[in-house]
Each structure stands twice: as structure tokens, then as C-alpha cells.
CSV table of C-alpha atoms and ligand atoms in Angstrom, one decimal:
chain,number,residue,atom,x,y,z
A,1,UNK,CA,22.9,-24.2,30.1
A,2,UNK,CA,21.6,-27.5,28.8
A,3,UNK,CA,21.3,-30.7,31.1
A,4,UNK,CA,21.8,-34.0,29.5
A,5,UNK,CA,23.0,-36.3,32.3
A,6,UNK,CA,19.7,-38.1,32.9
A,7,UNK,CA,18.2,-41.0,30.5
A,8,UNK,CA,14.9,-42.7,30.6
A,9,UNK,CA,13.9,-46.2,29.3
A,10,UNK,CA,11.4,-47.1,26.6
A,11,UNK,CA,10.4,-50.6,26.2
A,12,UNK,CA,9.5,-51.5,22.6
A,13,UNK,CA,8.8,-55.1,21.4
A,14,UNK,CA,10.5,-56.5,24.5
A,15,UNK,CA,13.6,-54.4,24.1
A,16,UNK,CA,14.8,-51.7,26.3
A,17,UNK,CA,16.1,-48.5,24.5
A,18,UNK,CA,17.7,-45.7,26.6
A,19,UNK,CA,16.8,-42.3,25.5
A,20,UNK,CA,18.5,-38.9,27.0
A,21,UNK,CA,16.6,-36.4,28.8
A,22,UNK,CA,17.3,-32.9,27.9
A,23,UNK,CA,16.5,-30.0,30.2
A,24,UNK,CA,16.4,-26.3,29.2
A,25,UNK,CA,17.3,-23.4,31.3
A,26,UNK,CA,13.4,-23.0,32.5
A,27,UNK,CA,13.5,-26.7,33.4
A,28,UNK,CA,11.3,-27.7,30.4
A,29,UNK,CA,12.0,-31.3,29.7
A,30,UNK,CA,12.4,-33.4,26.6
A,31,UNK,CA,13.0,-37.0,25.6
A,32,UNK,CA,15.7,-37.1,22.7
A,33,UNK,CA,14.3,-39.5,20.4
A,34,UNK,CA,17.1,-39.1,17.7
A,35,UNK,CA,18.5,-42.4,18.1
A,36,UNK,CA,15.1,-44.2,18.3
A,37,UNK,CA,14.8,-45.5,14.9
A,38,UNK,CA,18.2,-46.8,14.7
A,39,UNK,CA,17.8,-48.7,18.1
A,40,UNK,CA,14.1,-49.8,17.4
A,41,UNK,CA,13.1,-49.3,13.9
A,42,UNK,CA,10.1,-46.9,15.3
A,43,UNK,CA,9.7,-43.3,14.5
A,44,UNK,CA,7.5,-41.0,16.7
A,45,UNK,CA,4.2,-39.6,15.2
A,46,UNK,CA,2.8,-36.1,16.4
A,47,UNK,CA,0.3,-34.7,14.0
A,48,UNK,CA,0.7,-30.8,13.8
A,49,UNK,CA,3.9,-31.0,15.9
A,50,UNK,CA,1.8,-30.3,19.1
A,51,UNK,CA,4.3,-32.3,21.2
A,52,UNK,CA,7.5,-32.0,19.1
A,53,UNK,CA,10.6,-30.1,20.2
A,54,UNK,CA,12.1,-29.2,16.8
A,55,UNK,CA,15.3,-27.4,18.0
A,56,UNK,CA,17.1,-25.7,21.0
A,57,UNK,CA,16.8,-22.0,20.9
A,58,UNK,CA,18.1,-19.2,23.4
A,59,UNK,CA,15.6,-16.4,21.9
A,60,UNK,CA,12.3,-16.6,23.2
A,61,UNK,CA,10.7,-18.5,26.4
A,62,UNK,CA,6.9,-19.0,26.5
A,63,UNK,CA,5.0,-20.5,29.4
A,64,UNK,CA,1.7,-21.2,28.1
A,65,UNK,CA,0.1,-22.5,31.3
A,66,UNK,CA,1.1,-19.5,33.1
A,67,UNK,CA,1.0,-16.8,30.4
A,68,UNK,CA,4.5,-15.7,30.3
A,69,UNK,CA,6.4,-14.5,27.4
A,70,UNK,CA,10.1,-13.3,27.5
A,71,UNK,CA,12.6,-12.2,24.8
A,72,UNK,CA,16.0,-13.2,25.8
A,73,UNK,CA,14.7,-13.5,29.4
A,74,UNK,CA,13.0,-10.2,29.7
A,75,UNK,CA,9.4,-10.1,30.3
A,76,UNK,CA,7.4,-8.7,27.4
A,77,UNK,CA,5.5,-6.4,29.8
A,78,UNK,CA,8.7,-4.9,30.7
A,79,UNK,CA,9.8,-4.3,27.1
A,80,UNK,CA,6.3,-3.1,26.1
A,81,UNK,CA,6.4,-0.3,28.7
A,82,UNK,CA,10.0,0.6,28.5
A,83,UNK,CA,11.6,-0.3,25.1
A,84,UNK,CA,11.1,0.2,21.3
A,85,UNK,CA,10.7,-1.8,18.3
A,86,UNK,CA,14.4,-1.2,17.0
A,87,UNK,CA,16.0,-1.7,20.5
A,88,UNK,CA,13.9,-5.1,20.9
A,89,UNK,CA,14.9,-6.1,17.4
A,90,UNK,CA,18.6,-5.8,18.4
A,91,UNK,CA,17.9,-7.7,21.7
A,92,UNK,CA,16.2,-10.5,19.7
A,93,UNK,CA,18.7,-10.7,16.7
A,94,UNK,CA,22.0,-9.9,18.6
A,95,UNK,CA,21.1,-11.4,22.0
A,96,UNK,CA,21.5,-8.3,24.0
A,97,UNK,CA,20.0,-4.8,24.6
A,98,UNK,CA,22.1,-2.2,22.7
A,99,UNK,CA,24.4,0.2,24.2
A,100,UNK,CA,24.1,3.7,23.1
A,101,UNK,CA,26.7,3.3,20.4
A,102,UNK,CA,25.3,-0.1,19.4
A,103,UNK,CA,21.7,1.4,18.9
A,104,UNK,CA,23.3,4.3,16.9
A,105,UNK,CA,25.2,2.0,14.4
A,106,UNK,CA,22.1,-0.3,14.1
A,107,UNK,CA,19.8,2.8,13.4
A,108,UNK,CA,22.5,4.2,10.9
A,109,UNK,CA,22.5,0.7,9.1
A,110,UNK,CA,18.6,0.8,8.8
A,111,UNK,CA,18.9,4.3,7.4
A,112,UNK,CA,21.5,3.2,4.9
A,113,UNK,CA,19.7,0.2,3.7
A,114,UNK,CA,16.1,2.0,3.6
A,115,UNK,CA,16.0,2.4,-0.2
A,116,UNK,CA,15.2,-0.5,-2.7
A,117,UNK,CA,16.9,-0.9,-5.9
A,118,UNK,CA,15.2,1.5,-8.5
A,119,UNK,CA,14.7,-1.3,-10.9
A,120,UNK,CA,12.5,-3.0,-8.4
A,121,UNK,CA,9.7,-0.5,-9.3
A,122,UNK,CA,9.2,-2.6,-12.4
A,123,UNK,CA,8.3,-5.7,-10.4
A,124,UNK,CA,5.7,-3.7,-8.4
A,125,UNK,CA,4.2,-2.6,-11.6
A,126,UNK,CA,3.9,-6.0,-12.9
A,127,UNK,CA,1.3,-6.8,-9.9
A,128,UNK,CA,-2.6,-6.6,-10.8
A,129,UNK,CA,-4.3,-3.7,-8.8
A,130,UNK,CA,-6.1,-6.1,-6.6
A,131,UNK,CA,-2.9,-8.3,-5.6
A,132,UNK,CA,-3.0,-9.0,-1.9
A,133,UNK,CA,0.0,-7.4,-0.1
A,134,UNK,CA,1.0,-10.4,1.3
A,135,UNK,CA,1.8,-12.0,-2.1
A,136,UNK,CA,3.8,-8.9,-3.2
A,137,UNK,CA,5.7,-8.8,0.3
A,138,UNK,CA,6.6,-12.3,-0.2
A,139,UNK,CA,7.6,-12.1,-3.9
A,140,UNK,CA,9.5,-8.8,-3.4
A,141,UNK,CA,11.6,-10.0,-0.3
A,142,UNK,CA,12.7,-13.0,-2.4
A,143,UNK,CA,13.3,-10.6,-5.4
A,144,UNK,CA,15.5,-8.4,-3.2
A,145,UNK,CA,18.0,-11.3,-3.1
A,146,UNK,CA,18.7,-10.8,-6.8
A,147,UNK,CA,20.1,-7.3,-6.1
A,148,UNK,CA,22.6,-8.6,-3.5
A,149,UNK,CA,24.3,-11.4,-5.4
A,150,UNK,CA,26.8,-11.9,-2.5
A,151,UNK,CA,23.6,-13.7,-0.8
A,152,UNK,CA,23.7,-16.3,-3.3
A,153,UNK,CA,27.3,-16.7,-3.1
A,154,UNK,CA,29.0,-15.9,0.0
A,155,UNK,CA,26.1,-15.1,2.6
A,156,UNK,CA,28.5,-14.4,5.4
A,157,UNK,CA,30.8,-11.8,3.7
A,158,UNK,CA,28.9,-9.1,5.4
A,159,UNK,CA,28.7,-9.2,9.2
A,160,UNK,CA,25.3,-10.6,10.3
A,161,UNK,CA,24.2,-7.1,11.7
A,162,UNK,CA,24.4,-5.6,8.2
A,163,UNK,CA,22.5,-8.5,6.6
A,164,UNK,CA,19.8,-8.3,9.4
A,165,UNK,CA,19.6,-4.4,9.0
A,166,UNK,CA,19.3,-4.6,5.3
A,167,UNK,CA,16.2,-6.9,5.4
A,168,UNK,CA,14.5,-5.4,8.5
A,169,UNK,CA,15.0,-1.7,6.7
A,170,UNK,CA,14.0,-3.0,3.3
A,171,UNK,CA,10.9,-4.8,4.5
A,172,UNK,CA,9.2,-1.7,5.7
A,173,UNK,CA,9.9,-0.1,2.2
A,174,UNK,CA,8.4,-3.0,0.4
A,175,UNK,CA,5.4,-3.1,2.6
A,176,UNK,CA,4.7,0.5,2.1
A,177,UNK,CA,5.2,0.4,-1.7
A,178,UNK,CA,3.0,-2.8,-1.8
A,179,UNK,CA,0.3,-0.7,-0.3
A,180,UNK,CA,0.8,2.2,-2.6
A,181,UNK,CA,0.7,0.1,-5.5
A,182,UNK,CA,-2.6,-1.6,-4.5
A,183,UNK,CA,-4.2,1.7,-4.3
A,184,UNK,CA,-2.8,3.3,-7.4
A,185,UNK,CA,-0.9,6.0,-5.4
A,186,UNK,CA,2.7,7.1,-6.2
A,187,UNK,CA,5.5,5.6,-4.2
A,188,UNK,CA,6.7,7.7,-1.3
A,189,UNK,CA,10.6,7.6,-0.6
A,190,UNK,CA,11.8,7.1,2.9
A,191,UNK,CA,13.2,10.0,4.7
A,192,UNK,CA,16.5,9.2,6.5
A,193,UNK,CA,15.7,11.6,9.4
A,194,UNK,CA,12.6,9.6,10.3
A,195,UNK,CA,13.1,6.7,12.9
A,196,UNK,CA,11.8,3.2,11.8
A,197,UNK,CA,8.0,3.3,12.6
A,198,UNK,CA,7.5,6.8,11.7
A,199,UNK,CA,9.3,6.4,8.5
A,200,UNK,CA,7.2,3.5,7.6
A,201,UNK,CA,3.9,5.5,8.5
A,202,UNK,CA,5.4,8.5,6.4
A,203,UNK,CA,6.0,6.0,3.2
A,204,UNK,CA,2.3,4.7,3.7
A,205,UNK,CA,0.4,7.8,4.1
A,206,UNK,CA,2.5,10.9,3.1
A,207,UNK,CA,1.4,12.3,-0.4
A,208,UNK,CA,4.1,13.9,-2.8
A,209,UNK,CA,2.8,17.6,-2.1
A,210,UNK,CA,1.8,16.9,1.5
A,211,UNK,CA,3.5,15.1,4.4
A,212,UNK,CA,1.4,12.8,6.7
A,213,UNK,CA,0.8,14.3,10.1
A,214,UNK,CA,2.9,12.2,12.3
A,215,UNK,CA,1.2,12.2,15.6
A,216,UNK,CA,3.3,10.7,18.6
A,217,UNK,CA,0.5,8.4,20.0
A,218,UNK,CA,-0.3,7.0,16.5
A,219,UNK,CA,3.8,6.2,15.8
A,220,UNK,CA,4.0,4.8,19.6
A,221,UNK,CA,0.8,2.5,19.1
A,222,UNK,CA,2.1,1.1,15.8
A,223,UNK,CA,5.8,0.6,17.3
A,224,UNK,CA,4.2,-1.2,20.1
A,225,UNK,CA,2.4,-3.7,17.8
A,226,UNK,CA,5.5,-4.3,16.0
A,227,UNK,CA,7.3,-4.9,19.3
A,228,UNK,CA,4.7,-7.2,20.5
A,229,UNK,CA,5.0,-9.4,17.5
A,230,UNK,CA,8.7,-9.4,17.5
A,231,UNK,CA,9.1,-13.2,18.1
A,232,UNK,CA,7.0,-16.2,19.4
A,233,UNK,CA,9.5,-19.0,19.3
A,234,UNK,CA,8.4,-21.8,16.9
A,235,UNK,CA,5.0,-20.9,15.4
A,236,UNK,CA,4.2,-21.9,11.9
A,237,UNK,CA,6.1,-19.1,10.1
A,238,UNK,CA,9.1,-19.2,12.4
A,239,UNK,CA,9.4,-23.0,12.2
A,240,UNK,CA,9.1,-22.6,8.2
A,241,UNK,CA,11.9,-20.1,8.2
A,242,UNK,CA,14.1,-22.5,10.0
A,243,UNK,CA,13.0,-25.3,7.8
A,244,UNK,CA,14.1,-23.3,4.8
A,245,UNK,CA,17.3,-22.0,6.4
A,246,UNK,CA,18.2,-25.5,7.0
A,247,UNK,CA,18.8,-26.1,3.6
A,248,UNK,CA,21.1,-23.2,3.5
A,249,UNK,CA,19.0,-21.0,1.4
A,250,UNK,CA,19.6,-17.3,2.0
A,251,UNK,CA,18.0,-15.0,4.6
A,252,UNK,CA,15.8,-13.3,2.1
A,253,UNK,CA,14.5,-16.6,0.7
A,254,UNK,CA,14.0,-17.8,4.1
A,255,UNK,CA,12.1,-14.9,5.3
A,256,UNK,CA,10.0,-14.6,2.2
A,257,UNK,CA,9.0,-18.4,3.2
A,258,UNK,CA,7.9,-17.1,6.5
A,259,UNK,CA,5.7,-14.3,5.1
A,260,UNK,CA,3.7,-17.2,3.0
A,261,UNK,CA,3.2,-19.2,6.2
A,262,UNK,CA,2.2,-16.3,8.3
A,263,UNK,CA,-0.6,-15.4,5.5
A,264,UNK,CA,-3.1,-18.2,6.4
A,265,UNK,CA,-6.2,-17.2,8.6
A,266,UNK,CA,-5.1,-19.6,11.4
A,267,UNK,CA,-1.7,-17.7,11.9
A,268,UNK,CA,-1.0,-14.0,11.1
A,269,UNK,CA,-4.2,-13.8,8.6
A,270,UNK,CA,-6.2,-14.1,11.9
A,271,UNK,CA,-5.8,-10.3,12.4
A,272,UNK,CA,-7.5,-9.4,9.1
A,273,UNK,CA,-10.0,-12.2,9.7
A,274,UNK,CA,-11.2,-10.8,13.1
A,275,UNK,CA,-11.6,-7.4,11.7
A,276,UNK,CA,-13.6,-8.9,8.9
A,277,UNK,CA,-15.7,-10.8,11.7
A,278,UNK,CA,-16.4,-7.9,13.8
A,279,UNK,CA,-17.4,-5.7,10.8
A,280,UNK,CA,-19.9,-8.6,9.7
A,281,UNK,CA,-21.3,-8.9,13.1
A,282,UNK,CA,-21.8,-5.1,13.3
A,283,UNK,CA,-23.5,-5.0,10.0
A,284,UNK,CA,-25.8,-7.9,10.9
A,285,UNK,CA,-27.2,-6.1,14.0
A,286,UNK,CA,-25.9,-9.2,16.1
A,287,UNK,CA,-24.5,-8.1,19.6
A,288,UNK,CA,-22.2,-11.3,19.0
A,289,UNK,CA,-24.4,-13.9,20.7
A,290,UNK,CA,-25.4,-15.4,17.4
A,291,UNK,CA,-21.8,-15.5,16.3
A,292,UNK,CA,-20.5,-17.1,19.4
A,293,UNK,CA,-23.3,-19.8,18.9
A,294,UNK,CA,-21.9,-20.4,15.4
A,295,UNK,CA,-18.4,-20.6,16.3
A,296,UNK,CA,-19.4,-23.4,18.9
A,297,UNK,CA,-21.0,-25.3,16.0
A,298,UNK,CA,-18.5,-27.6,14.3
A,299,UNK,CA,-20.7,-27.8,11.1
A,300,UNK,CA,-20.9,-23.9,10.7
A,301,UNK,CA,-17.4,-23.5,9.3
A,302,UNK,CA,-16.8,-20.5,11.7
A,303,UNK,CA,-14.6,-20.1,14.6
A,304,UNK,CA,-14.2,-17.2,17.0
A,305,UNK,CA,-11.1,-15.5,15.1
A,306,UNK,CA,-8.6,-14.0,17.6
A,307,UNK,CA,-9.3,-16.8,20.2
A,308,UNK,CA,-7.5,-19.8,21.1
A,309,UNK,CA,-3.7,-20.8,21.0
A,310,UNK,CA,-1.8,-23.8,20.5
A,311,UNK,CA,0.6,-22.7,23.4
A,312,UNK,CA,-1.4,-20.3,25.7
A,313,UNK,CA,-4.0,-22.1,27.7
A,314,UNK,CA,-4.2,-18.9,29.6
A,315,UNK,CA,-4.8,-15.3,28.5
A,316,UNK,CA,-2.1,-14.4,25.9
A,317,UNK,CA,0.2,-11.7,27.8
A,318,UNK,CA,0.3,-9.7,24.4
A,319,UNK,CA,-3.5,-9.6,24.0
A,320,UNK,CA,-3.6,-7.8,27.7
A,321,UNK,CA,-1.2,-5.3,26.7
A,322,UNK,CA,-2.9,-4.6,23.3
A,323,UNK,CA,-6.4,-4.4,25.0
A,324,UNK,CA,-5.0,-1.7,27.3
A,325,UNK,CA,-3.1,0.1,24.4
A,326,UNK,CA,-6.4,-0.1,22.3
A,327,UNK,CA,-8.5,1.8,25.0
A,328,UNK,CA,-5.7,4.3,25.4
A,329,UNK,CA,-5.0,4.9,21.7
A,330,UNK,CA,-8.6,5.4,20.8
A,331,UNK,CA,-9.4,7.9,23.8
A,332,UNK,CA,-6.1,9.9,22.8
A,333,UNK,CA,-7.2,9.8,19.0
A,334,UNK,CA,-10.9,10.7,20.2
A,335,UNK,CA,-12.2,7.5,18.2
A,336,UNK,CA,-15.4,5.8,19.3
A,337,UNK,CA,-15.2,2.5,17.5
A,338,UNK,CA,-18.4,0.3,17.7
A,339,UNK,CA,-16.1,-2.7,16.9
A,340,UNK,CA,-14.2,-2.3,20.2
A,341,UNK,CA,-17.6,-2.6,22.0
A,342,UNK,CA,-18.6,-5.9,20.0
A,343,UNK,CA,-15.1,-7.2,20.6
A,344,UNK,CA,-15.4,-6.6,24.4
A,345,UNK,CA,-18.8,-8.1,24.4
A,346,UNK,CA,-17.6,-11.1,22.6
A,347,UNK,CA,-14.8,-11.6,25.0
A,348,UNK,CA,-17.0,-11.5,28.1
A,349,UNK,CA,-19.5,-13.8,26.7
A,350,UNK,CA,-16.8,-16.3,25.5
A,351,UNK,CA,-15.1,-16.3,28.8
A,352,UNK,CA,-18.4,-17.0,30.6
A,353,UNK,CA,-19.2,-19.9,28.3
A,354,UNK,CA,-18.6,-23.4,29.1
A,355,UNK,CA,-17.4,-24.1,25.4
A,356,UNK,CA,-14.5,-21.8,25.6
A,357,UNK,CA,-13.6,-22.2,29.3
A,358,UNK,CA,-13.4,-26.0,29.0
A,359,UNK,CA,-11.2,-25.7,25.8
A,360,UNK,CA,-9.1,-22.9,27.5
A,361,UNK,CA,-9.6,-20.6,24.7
A,362,UNK,CA,-8.6,-16.9,25.5
A,363,UNK,CA,-8.0,-13.9,23.3
A,364,UNK,CA,-4.6,-14.0,21.5
A,365,UNK,CA,-2.5,-11.2,20.0
A,366,UNK,CA,-4.8,-10.8,17.1
A,367,UNK,CA,-8.0,-10.1,18.9
A,368,UNK,CA,-7.4,-6.4,19.7
A,369,UNK,CA,-4.6,-5.4,17.5
A,370,UNK,CA,-6.9,-4.9,14.4
A,371,UNK,CA,-8.8,-2.1,16.3
A,372,UNK,CA,-5.7,-0.1,16.9
A,373,UNK,CA,-4.5,-0.6,13.4
A,374,UNK,CA,-7.9,0.6,12.0
A,375,UNK,CA,-7.7,3.6,14.3
A,376,UNK,CA,-4.4,4.3,13.0
A,377,UNK,CA,-5.8,4.4,9.4
A,378,UNK,CA,-4.0,0.9,8.5
A,379,UNK,CA,-6.4,-0.7,5.7
A,380,UNK,CA,-7.5,-4.0,6.6
A,381,UNK,CA,-5.5,-6.0,3.8
A,382,UNK,CA,-2.4,-4.7,5.3
A,383,UNK,CA,-2.9,-6.1,8.9
A,384,UNK,CA,-1.1,-9.3,8.2
A,385,UNK,CA,1.9,-7.3,6.6
A,386,UNK,CA,2.2,-5.4,10.0
A,387,UNK,CA,2.4,-8.7,11.7
A,388,UNK,CA,5.1,-9.6,9.2
A,389,UNK,CA,7.1,-6.4,9.7
A,390,UNK,CA,7.1,-7.1,13.4
A,391,UNK,CA,7.8,-10.6,13.2
A,392,UNK,CA,11.0,-9.9,11.0
A,393,UNK,CA,13.5,-9.8,13.9
A,394,UNK,CA,12.2,-13.0,15.1
A,395,UNK,CA,12.6,-14.8,11.8
A,396,UNK,CA,16.2,-13.2,11.3
A,397,UNK,CA,17.3,-14.4,14.7
A,398,UNK,CA,15.9,-18.0,14.3
A,399,UNK,CA,17.7,-17.9,10.9
A,400,UNK,CA,20.9,-16.7,12.5
A,401,UNK,CA,20.7,-19.6,15.3
A,402,UNK,CA,20.4,-22.3,12.5
A,403,UNK,CA,23.3,-20.8,10.6
A,404,UNK,CA,25.6,-20.3,13.5
A,405,UNK,CA,25.1,-24.0,14.7
A,406,UNK,CA,24.4,-25.8,11.4
A,407,UNK,CA,22.2,-28.9,12.1
A,408,UNK,CA,21.4,-31.5,9.6
A,409,UNK,CA,18.7,-30.4,6.8
A,410,UNK,CA,15.3,-30.5,8.5
A,411,UNK,CA,13.6,-33.6,7.3
A,412,UNK,CA,10.7,-35.0,9.1
A,413,UNK,CA,9.5,-38.6,8.4
A,414,UNK,CA,6.0,-39.9,8.0
A,415,UNK,CA,3.9,-42.8,8.4
A,416,UNK,CA,2.7,-44.0,4.7
A,417,UNK,CA,-1.0,-44.9,4.7
A,418,UNK,CA,-1.4,-45.0,0.7
A,419,UNK,CA,-2.0,-48.1,-1.4
A,420,UNK,CA,0.5,-51.0,-1.0
A,421,UNK,CA,2.5,-52.2,-4.1
A,422,UNK,CA,0.5,-52.4,-7.1
A,423,UNK,CA,1.3,-52.2,-10.9
A,424,UNK,CA,1.2,-49.8,-13.9
A,425,UNK,CA,-2.1,-50.3,-16.0
A,426,UNK,CA,-2.1,-49.3,-19.5
A,427,UNK,CA,-4.6,-46.7,-20.2
A,428,UNK,CA,-7.1,-48.8,-22.4
A,429,UNK,CA,-7.5,-51.1,-19.5
A,430,UNK,CA,-8.1,-48.6,-16.8
A,431,UNK,CA,-11.7,-48.0,-15.5
B,1,CMC,N1,-13.3,-20.8,18.0
B,1,CMC,C1,-14.0,-21.9,18.3
B,1,CMC,N2,-13.6,-23.0,18.6
B,1,CMC,C2,-12.1,-23.1,18.7
B,1,CMC,C3,-11.3,-22.1,18.6
B,1,CMC,C4,-11.9,-20.8,17.9
B,1,CMC,N3,-11.1,-19.7,17.8
B,1,CMC,N4,-9.9,-22.5,18.5
B,1,CMC,C5,-10.0,-23.7,19.0
B,1,CMC,N5,-11.3,-24.2,19.1
B,1,CMC,C6,-11.8,-25.5,19.4
B,1,CMC,C7,-11.5,-26.7,18.4
B,1,CMC,O1,-12.6,-26.7,17.5
B,1,CMC,C8,-11.2,-27.7,19.2
B,1,CMC,O2,-12.5,-28.2,19.5
B,1,CMC,P1,-12.5,-30.0,19.7
B,1,CMC,O3,-11.5,-30.3,21.0
B,1,CMC,O4,-14.1,-30.0,20.4
B,1,CMC,O5,-12.3,-30.6,18.5
B,1,CMC,C9,-10.6,-27.2,20.3
B,1,CMC,O6,-10.9,-26.0,20.5
B,1,CMC,C10,-8.8,-27.2,20.3
B,1,CMC,O7,-8.7,-26.7,19.0
B,1,CMC,P2,-7.4,-26.8,17.9
B,1,CMC,O8,-7.9,-26.3,16.5
B,1,CMC,O9,-7.2,-28.5,17.9
B,1,CMC,O10,-6.3,-26.2,18.6
B,1,CMC,P3,-4.9,-25.7,17.8
B,1,CMC,O11,-3.9,-25.8,18.8
B,1,CMC,O12,-4.7,-26.8,16.7
B,1,CMC,O13,-5.1,-24.5,17.0
B,1,CMC,C11,-5.4,-22.2,16.8
B,1,CMC,C12,-5.0,-23.2,17.5
B,1,CMC,C13,-5.0,-20.8,17.1
B,1,CMC,C14,-5.2,-22.5,15.3
B,1,CMC,C15,-7.0,-22.3,16.8
B,1,CMC,O14,-7.4,-21.8,18.4
B,1,CMC,C16,-7.7,-21.2,15.8
B,1,CMC,O15,-8.1,-21.5,14.9
B,1,CMC,N6,-8.1,-19.9,16.5
B,1,CMC,C17,-8.6,-19.0,15.6
B,1,CMC,C18,-7.6,-18.3,14.7
B,1,CMC,C19,-6.6,-17.5,15.4
B,1,CMC,O16,-7.2,-16.4,16.2
B,1,CMC,N7,-5.3,-17.6,14.8
B,1,CMC,C20,-4.2,-16.8,15.7
B,1,CMC,C21,-3.4,-17.5,16.5
B,1,CMC,S1,-2.4,-16.4,17.5
B,1,CMC,C22,-1.3,-15.6,16.4
B,1,CMC,C23,-0.6,-16.4,15.6
B,1,CMC,O17,0.1,-17.3,16.0
B,1,CMC,O18,-0.5,-16.0,14.4
């Protein structure tokens, strides 16, 4: 339920402007400023959107001060313990946990859609050997829409669950093929009898003459990573997906844009950056102290990657779960990774340091996830791709919200700070 029966008053240039107060179901409050410019001539300015609510959404709730994350009202801790990525994908996209029949139907749709059009192999062949898999992922998700012409004409011809399953299923095939291409390895086709995450690991690591040994702990660990990334309300990539969707672009085009936004090191690219940071610290023989000092120095160009968050001013609840899973998986796989010791040392040192304490900088989801992925054998350049596969349900659900309650096209305004009126100078007179 949304409450809108209150208003507040803003006085600008001596004029009173009445603005509605909006209250969400978790008592988050906002001032609706959509009529402000018409009434006063002013717009609001919020660099980096730190204080801007860009939409109303029923998908994910975060309380960054208390470290709470819930998908459709269900705490992330419960889902991590009891559910699976595909069940959670259904919850996020369709708005409810599936019944057995719904889950079977959704899984069948994923299986039906796991293959790519065979002609797409020529697109993969066109990329240079060292192409980053995030570039391939984005390009190939977008290219997939060319093989589903109905997307470009009548997007809603198939039911949304079919569209969602098509993208969710194909993204894992594209991701695995991108990796195989980057290593010069032959593509491995999906196996219909394998479940989502196991099938992905099979396509990543099997050989034409030898199936990959699917250890249950490895499959469970990657499934947990996907589940923990499944949505996170209006982060940079999801806001991008909604922005593109608002122009009524198709689902694949919107998700491809999300992949590009996710790639940057301040967002999803941080998981790759964390591992590279830990490797550098390890190689240099530093126990992390020198790096912490550099991360505090604004002129060093360094940040403690995997630390800090725009919304969480408390320990990221996903990081807590991943840290526990990290100890568990490494023990089960009998792996002793020195990078885990460095990460724990960095965390302890940062949480004692006034710089990080005063700025409320805690480990985020990316701090420990890379160590699990490394233990599973996922190469570092594929880390952000794992984030993208995991985030797909969130992007799809946000796309669905935009399409189901079509808002106006997203179109922020700006405050212009460039030159005032001046005139064209012929080239010979220019200095
Ligand atoms: N190391 C050192 N200093 C930091 C860090 C860090 N990781 N993060 C923030 N700060 C400092 C920053 O320099 C600033 O200091 P001051 O107030 O003295 O100028 C203050 O803390 C506030 O930082 P901000 O950049 O204004 O905060 P933001 O909300 O714009 O940025 C962030 C959030 C996640 C981009 C940032 O904390 C960061 O760059 N972290 C490292 C990259 C990272 O781990 N990203 C993954 C985010 S979680 C998963 C995801 O969403 O993709």
C-alpha cells in the first residue's frame, strides 16, 4: 500500500508550494517533487542520485542503516539457507515463490531455451581472443534479440514468463561460450538433464571427450553466489535497465545495457578488482597494512576494493553470508588460499581504523565472493559475468515493472554550467 494523504510545504521566492508526501510499505518517506518546476520554475539537483527515488518498486527492500535485504519481503538470510537461485528468480520475477507445478514449468522453460541459434557461433568467432567476456556478454545478449524478431515488433506476444526464461537460460549459455572462446576451447552444449547452475558449470569446464566432475559443494556455492546477487533495487545497472526499458526498448536490449553498466570497477567489476588487489598484495609481500594506508590517501588513486556501499552504512548482509560460505567451501574442497588470510586481515585492520569507521565503510558483496569463485575454478575475468548471470532476475523483474505500469520516458534534467550565448567564429579568425 502507498500512502499519499499528507503534504509538505516548501517556500521558494516567497511562494508556498505544496508537495505530496509518499510513504512506502516499510515507512520510507519521500517528497514528490514532480510538480515543483511547474509551480516554481525550480528543479532539484542531486549529484549521483544519492537522494533521489527514481521509481516505486515492489521487488526488493533494503535498509542500509540496519543491514537488511529482502526479496519480495523475504529476508536474504532465509533464502540463502533454504532456497535455490531458480526458485528465487521465480520469486523476484513473478512476485511469488513457485508451487511445485510452477517450478517444474519454469525449469522446463529454462531447458527449452538453453540453446543459442547455431548461427550465433559466427558472432563468437568474430571477437579477438583477448576480448573481455563482459563485452562479449553484452554484445551477444543484444544480438540474441535479432533471432527473436517478435521482440522487435510484438514484445508481449509470448507470456512474460516465457520471455524471462528465454533470457535467463540463454545468458548462461552465452557466458559459458564467451569463456570457451576467450580460451580457444571448443563450445560445450548444454545438457537438458542438468539443473541451471550445474549445467552452466558443465558448459564452462567439460571437454568434448570428458565431462566435468560436478561436485555438489561446488554447484551449491555458485548457486548461492547467483542467489545473493539476484537483485539489489536501484543500483547503477538496474537503474540503467529501467532507463532503457522506459523508452520501450526490448528486454534483451535493456539487459545488454545493464551488463555494460555493471562492468565498471565501482559496480560489478569490483569483484575482479578485489581479487587483483589481493593478488598484488600477496605478490608484494605486504600483509595489507601498506595497502590500507594507500587506500586512505586520496592522491594514491587506490581504494580498498570490496569495501563501502552507497546504501549500506552497516555490514552488507550478503557479505556476511558469503564470508561464512567462503570458509565452508574452502574447507570442503581442501583448499588453503593465502588470499583468504589477506582478505580477513584487511577486513580486521579496516574495521579498527578510524578512516573506515567514520565513513561507515564495511565489506560489501564483492569482498569475499572472488575467493569462492577462485576455489571453484572460475577465472578472474569471468567474475563480473557471474554477477551478471546472478543479477538477471532483478533486471528482468525491474523491466517487467516498467512495462506493466508504463511511466513516462525517464528523462532527468540538468543545471547547465557551460558558456552563455556566443557566436560562430570563422576558422581563419580562431585562436
Ligand atoms: N576505500 C577507501 N575510501 C573509500 C572507499 C573505499 N573502498 N569507499 C568510499 N571511500 C571514501 C571516499 O573516498 C569518500 O571519502 P571522503 O568523504 O573523505 O571524500 C567517502 O568514503 C564516501 O565515498 P563515496 O565515493 O562518496 O561513496 P559512494 O556512495 O559514492 O560510493 C562505492 C560507493 C561503492 C562506489 C565506493 O564505496 C567504492 O568505490 N568502493 C570500492 C568499489 C566497490 O567495492 N564497489 C562495489 C560496490 S557493492 C556491489 C555493487 O553494487 O556492484
